[in-house]
């Protein structure tokens, strides 16, 4: 069957356009564009107060329940008190949402970064950014640099440690598969075999029962343990970060969320203008002042 000249010309034009589109699609992309695509927010503009949120005109923020200090105060995320509550509202403001436009939602810790569609715009709950978790969710830029800390019972030999050398002869414990356990074996290098526990609460029980002299956990967990679980324990000190990029907490978003780059930009702005540092000093002064074990 022969095509009419006009139809033939259209067919040739369409084929040419298709070939050009294929060529462009296969061509190397600029690094900046590739980075934008990797963020999960392709082509999104961050118009203040007009983002594609769960509820138009509102920003839905999730955290666990109960919400512990010093991240929140009085188990009330909406009061703006506590480091993470303050950070959440600072991010909201950067995005163009005032306090009245923020809606809080309760989401269990593990569910926040589990696979599946999210009911929140972002979650803030001391979730460390990791390659494994990135397979299921998006993360913002880090809003808090995490350090590992040592906990011991008050009045014990371990509680008097001022440096790594003072820890070498002690029986230390931590949860298996954690950076906490790595710090014991790689940084402290104790003379006694470290104790590895399947869960943190088992490590805490071992500390209470005198089975270990001290345990290593991340500093935020140390706050919780010493304030709520083992009140006769103290934070002996914190380790310096080892290697390159520090462990960080990030805001959790749905995988491929259109909001990811906007939220990351908001966090970056708060870090750049000193807001994050000021909030850390205000709400986490203990973390800032905790002695560094060298």
Short mmCIF file of C-alpha atoms in Angstrom, two decimals:
data_model
loop_
_atom_site.label_atom_id
_atom_site.label_comp_id
_atom_site.label_asym_id
_atom_site.label_seq_id
_atom_site.Cartn_x
_atom_site.Cartn_y
_atom_site.Cartn_z
CA UNK A 1 0.00 0.00 0.00
CA UNK A 2 1.45 3.37 -1.07
CA UNK A 3 1.33 6.43 1.20
CA UNK A 4 0.21 9.81 -0.06
CA UNK A 5 3.11 12.33 -0.28
CA UNK A 6 1.84 14.36 2.71
CA UNK A 7 1.40 11.23 4.83
CA UNK A 8 4.84 10.01 3.76
CA UNK A 9 6.45 13.29 4.77
CA UNK A 10 4.75 13.11 8.19
CA UNK A 11 5.97 9.54 8.65
CA UNK A 12 9.54 10.54 7.78
CA UNK A 13 9.37 13.54 10.18
CA UNK A 14 8.05 11.38 12.98
CA UNK A 15 10.79 8.82 12.39
CA UNK A 16 13.42 11.55 12.39
CA UNK A 17 12.11 13.01 15.67
CA UNK A 18 12.06 9.56 17.23
CA UNK A 19 15.67 8.94 16.18
CA UNK A 20 16.74 12.31 17.61
CA UNK A 21 14.93 11.61 20.89
CA UNK A 22 16.68 8.24 21.11
CA UNK A 23 20.05 9.86 20.45
CA UNK A 24 19.49 12.48 23.11
CA UNK A 25 18.31 9.85 25.58
CA UNK A 26 21.50 7.84 25.03
CA UNK A 27 23.83 10.83 25.19
CA UNK A 28 25.83 11.41 28.40
CA UNK A 29 23.93 13.69 30.75
CA UNK A 30 25.55 16.59 32.65
CA UNK A 31 26.56 15.60 36.18
CA UNK A 32 24.26 18.22 37.73
CA UNK A 33 21.22 16.80 35.95
CA UNK A 34 22.15 13.26 36.89
CA UNK A 35 22.41 14.35 40.50
CA UNK A 36 18.99 15.97 40.35
CA UNK A 37 17.46 12.77 39.03
CA UNK A 38 19.12 10.68 41.73
CA UNK A 39 17.55 12.84 44.42
CA UNK A 40 14.07 11.53 43.66
CA UNK A 41 12.73 14.99 42.82
CA UNK A 42 12.99 15.40 39.07
CA UNK A 43 11.66 18.64 37.69
CA UNK A 44 10.20 19.78 41.00
CA UNK A 45 10.10 23.45 41.89
CA UNK A 46 10.19 24.31 45.56
CA UNK A 47 7.49 26.99 45.55
CA UNK A 48 7.10 28.00 49.18
CA UNK A 49 3.94 26.65 50.77
CA UNK A 50 2.83 25.09 47.50
CA UNK A 51 4.59 21.74 47.43
CA UNK A 52 2.92 18.50 46.40
CA UNK A 53 2.32 17.44 50.01
CA UNK A 54 0.01 14.77 51.40
CA UNK A 55 -2.58 17.47 52.13
CA UNK A 56 -2.61 20.63 50.06
CA UNK A 57 -1.40 23.61 52.08
CA UNK A 58 -0.28 21.38 54.96
CA UNK A 59 3.00 19.65 55.83
CA UNK A 60 2.62 16.24 57.49
CA UNK A 61 5.54 15.31 59.74
CA UNK A 62 5.85 11.94 61.46
CA UNK A 63 7.75 10.65 64.49
CA UNK A 64 7.50 7.74 66.91
CA UNK A 65 5.41 7.57 70.07
CA UNK A 66 6.45 8.16 72.78
CA UNK A 67 8.74 10.98 71.65
CA UNK A 68 11.72 11.03 73.99
CA UNK A 69 13.88 13.84 75.28
CA UNK A 70 16.10 15.57 74.34
CA UNK A 71 14.64 15.22 70.85
CA UNK A 72 11.18 16.26 72.05
CA UNK A 73 9.81 17.54 75.34
CA UNK A 74 6.84 16.24 77.33
CA UNK A 75 6.12 13.66 74.58
CA UNK A 76 4.54 16.47 72.53
CA UNK A 77 6.19 16.88 69.10
CA UNK A 78 3.88 19.77 68.21
CA UNK A 79 5.12 22.07 70.99
CA UNK A 80 8.32 23.02 69.16
CA UNK A 81 10.47 22.04 72.13
CA UNK A 82 13.35 19.59 71.86
CA UNK A 83 15.96 19.37 69.10
CA UNK A 84 14.01 17.40 66.51
CA UNK A 85 10.77 19.28 67.07
CA UNK A 86 12.65 22.55 66.60
CA UNK A 87 14.43 21.23 63.49
CA UNK A 88 11.12 20.04 62.03
CA UNK A 89 9.56 23.48 62.39
CA UNK A 90 12.68 25.17 61.04
CA UNK A 91 12.54 22.97 57.94
CA UNK A 92 8.81 23.64 57.60
CA UNK A 93 9.46 27.38 57.71
CA UNK A 94 12.12 27.07 55.01
CA UNK A 95 9.58 25.25 52.87
CA UNK A 96 6.99 27.98 53.40
CA UNK A 97 4.77 26.35 56.05
CA UNK A 98 4.13 28.11 59.34
CA UNK A 99 3.51 26.26 62.59
CA UNK A 100 -0.24 26.20 62.04
CA UNK A 101 0.22 24.40 58.72
CA UNK A 102 2.19 21.52 60.27
CA UNK A 103 0.33 18.29 61.03
CA UNK A 104 2.01 15.68 63.24
CA UNK A 105 1.53 11.96 62.78
CA UNK A 106 2.63 8.98 64.89
CA UNK A 107 4.64 6.34 63.00
CA UNK A 108 6.67 3.53 64.64
CA UNK A 109 10.45 3.84 64.19
CA UNK A 110 10.95 0.73 62.04
CA UNK A 111 7.92 1.45 59.88
CA UNK A 112 9.24 4.89 58.95
CA UNK A 113 11.98 3.47 56.71
CA UNK A 114 10.34 0.16 55.78
CA UNK A 115 9.32 -0.40 52.13
CA UNK A 116 5.90 0.88 51.16
CA UNK A 117 3.99 4.08 50.44
CA UNK A 118 4.23 6.67 53.21
CA UNK A 119 1.39 8.65 54.77
CA UNK A 120 3.72 11.50 55.80
CA UNK A 121 5.71 14.12 53.91
CA UNK A 122 8.79 13.45 56.01
CA UNK A 123 9.66 11.60 59.20
CA UNK A 124 12.07 12.86 61.87
CA UNK A 125 13.05 10.23 64.42
CA UNK A 126 16.81 9.79 64.83
CA UNK A 127 17.04 7.65 61.72
CA UNK A 128 20.63 7.19 60.55
CA UNK A 129 21.22 7.48 56.83
CA UNK A 130 22.45 4.18 55.40
CA UNK A 131 22.88 2.57 51.99
CA UNK A 132 20.61 -0.29 53.00
CA UNK A 133 17.78 2.01 54.10
CA UNK A 134 18.13 4.07 50.94
CA UNK A 135 16.88 1.06 49.00
CA UNK A 136 13.43 1.56 50.52
CA UNK A 137 13.19 5.31 51.23
CA UNK A 138 14.68 8.69 50.37
CA UNK A 139 16.72 10.68 52.87
CA UNK A 140 17.30 14.40 53.13
CA UNK A 141 20.74 15.83 53.76
CA UNK A 142 21.92 15.00 57.27
CA UNK A 143 20.66 17.33 60.01
CA UNK A 144 22.68 15.87 62.90
CA UNK A 145 26.13 14.27 63.02
CA UNK A 146 26.03 11.20 65.26
CA UNK A 147 28.82 10.03 67.54
CA UNK A 148 29.28 6.82 69.49
CA UNK A 149 29.34 7.01 73.29
CA UNK A 150 30.32 4.92 76.31
CA UNK A 151 27.89 4.32 79.19
CA UNK A 152 28.88 3.00 82.62
CA UNK A 153 27.29 2.77 86.05
CA UNK A 154 28.00 5.78 88.25
CA UNK A 155 30.83 5.23 90.72
CA UNK A 156 32.34 2.33 88.75
CA UNK A 157 35.90 2.15 87.46
CA UNK A 158 34.62 2.52 83.90
CA UNK A 159 32.76 5.72 84.83
CA UNK A 160 36.08 7.34 85.70
CA UNK A 161 37.62 6.75 82.26
CA UNK A 162 38.89 9.88 80.54
CA UNK A 163 40.46 8.33 77.46
CA UNK A 164 40.57 5.25 75.26
CA UNK A 165 43.53 3.82 77.21
CA UNK A 166 41.34 3.67 80.34
CA UNK A 167 38.86 1.44 78.51
CA UNK A 168 41.30 -1.18 77.21
CA UNK A 169 41.22 -3.41 80.28
CA UNK A 170 37.43 -3.32 80.68
CA UNK A 171 34.72 -5.71 79.56
CA UNK A 172 32.78 -3.77 76.92
CA UNK A 173 29.59 -4.66 75.10
CA UNK A 174 27.44 -3.49 72.20
CA UNK A 175 24.76 -4.65 69.81
CA UNK A 176 25.98 -7.00 67.08
CA UNK A 177 26.26 -5.58 63.56
CA UNK A 178 26.51 -1.97 64.73
CA UNK A 179 29.12 0.74 64.39
CA UNK A 180 29.11 0.72 68.20
CA UNK A 181 30.63 -2.77 68.24
CA UNK A 182 33.10 -1.74 65.54
CA UNK A 183 34.33 1.10 67.73
CA UNK A 184 35.11 -1.37 70.52
CA UNK A 185 37.09 -3.74 68.30
CA UNK A 186 38.70 -1.19 65.98
CA UNK A 187 39.22 1.87 68.18
CA UNK A 188 39.42 0.69 71.79
CA UNK A 189 40.95 -2.73 70.98
CA UNK A 190 40.30 -4.08 74.50
CA UNK A 191 42.34 -6.83 76.11
CA UNK A 192 39.14 -8.70 76.92
CA UNK A 193 36.84 -10.13 74.26
CA UNK A 194 33.98 -7.71 73.65
CA UNK A 195 30.43 -8.90 74.34
CA UNK A 196 28.08 -8.82 71.36
CA UNK A 197 24.33 -8.70 72.01
CA UNK A 198 21.54 -9.32 69.53
CA UNK A 199 19.61 -6.30 70.85
CA UNK A 200 20.44 -3.09 72.68
CA UNK A 201 18.11 -3.91 75.56
CA UNK A 202 20.18 -7.05 76.20
CA UNK A 203 23.30 -4.90 76.40
CA UNK A 204 21.51 -2.61 78.85
CA UNK A 205 20.50 -5.59 81.01
CA UNK A 206 24.10 -6.82 80.98
CA UNK A 207 25.25 -3.41 82.20
CA UNK A 208 22.65 -3.39 84.98
CA UNK A 209 23.65 -6.90 86.08
CA UNK A 210 27.39 -6.24 86.05
CA UNK A 211 28.10 -8.65 83.19
CA UNK A 212 29.93 -5.87 81.37
CA UNK A 213 31.73 -2.81 82.68
CA UNK A 214 30.39 -0.48 80.01
CA UNK A 215 28.43 -0.49 76.77
CA UNK A 216 28.83 1.51 73.59
CA UNK A 217 25.82 3.01 71.79
CA UNK A 218 25.25 6.06 69.64
CA UNK A 219 25.09 9.26 71.65
CA UNK A 220 21.33 9.83 71.18
CA UNK A 221 20.62 6.33 72.50
CA UNK A 222 22.97 7.05 75.39
CA UNK A 223 20.79 10.03 76.31
CA UNK A 224 17.70 7.85 76.43
CA UNK A 225 19.31 5.00 78.35
CA UNK A 226 20.78 7.22 81.06
CA UNK A 227 17.64 9.33 81.43
CA UNK A 228 14.97 6.64 81.27
CA UNK A 229 16.31 3.10 81.50
CA UNK A 230 19.37 3.11 83.75
CA UNK A 231 19.23 6.30 85.79
CA UNK A 232 22.24 5.26 87.88
CA UNK A 233 24.38 5.22 84.74
CA UNK A 234 26.26 8.06 83.07
CA UNK A 235 27.70 8.95 79.69
CA UNK A 236 31.44 8.52 80.19
CA UNK A 237 32.32 10.23 76.93
CA UNK A 238 32.01 10.18 73.17
CA UNK A 239 34.39 8.99 70.46
CA UNK A 240 35.72 11.13 67.66
CA UNK A 241 34.35 10.26 64.22
CA UNK A 242 36.51 7.76 62.41
CA UNK A 243 37.34 7.93 58.72
CA UNK A 244 35.46 10.06 56.21
CA UNK A 245 31.79 11.02 56.22
CA UNK A 246 30.28 11.04 59.72
CA UNK A 247 27.21 9.04 60.58
CA UNK A 248 24.20 11.33 60.23
CA UNK A 249 20.50 11.47 60.95
CA UNK A 250 18.35 12.36 57.96
CA UNK A 251 14.69 13.16 57.36
CA UNK A 252 12.91 10.14 55.85
CA UNK A 253 10.75 10.55 52.74
CA UNK A 254 8.87 8.20 50.46
CA UNK A 255 11.08 6.53 47.85
CA UNK A 256 11.26 8.81 44.81
CA UNK A 257 9.37 11.60 46.59
CA UNK A 258 9.02 14.87 44.68
CA UNK A 259 9.81 16.63 47.97
CA UNK A 260 13.27 15.12 48.55
CA UNK A 261 15.38 17.79 46.85
CA UNK A 262 13.28 20.59 48.36
CA UNK A 263 13.61 19.18 51.88
CA UNK A 264 17.34 18.60 51.40
CA UNK A 265 17.76 22.19 50.21
CA UNK A 266 15.93 23.39 53.34
CA UNK A 267 18.23 21.34 55.60
CA UNK A 268 21.30 22.57 53.72
CA UNK A 269 20.16 26.18 54.18
CA UNK A 270 19.68 25.65 57.92
CA UNK A 271 23.16 24.18 58.23
CA UNK A 272 24.70 26.99 56.19
CA UNK A 273 23.07 29.84 58.14
CA UNK A 274 23.98 28.32 61.52
CA UNK A 275 20.43 27.39 62.57
CA UNK A 276 21.21 23.69 63.06
CA UNK A 277 24.28 24.48 65.15
CA UNK A 278 22.28 26.91 67.29
CA UNK A 279 19.49 24.39 67.85
CA UNK A 280 22.02 21.70 68.72
CA UNK A 281 23.61 23.99 71.27
CA UNK A 282 20.21 24.90 72.72
CA UNK A 283 18.72 21.43 73.00
CA UNK A 284 21.68 19.05 72.96
CA UNK A 285 24.15 20.93 75.13
CA UNK A 286 24.98 17.69 76.93
CA UNK A 287 26.02 16.15 73.61
CA UNK A 288 28.16 19.12 72.75
CA UNK A 289 29.79 19.14 76.18
CA UNK A 290 30.22 15.38 76.62
CA UNK A 291 33.96 14.74 76.91
CA UNK A 292 35.70 13.30 73.85
CA UNK A 293 37.60 10.09 74.49
CA UNK A 294 40.98 10.12 72.80
#
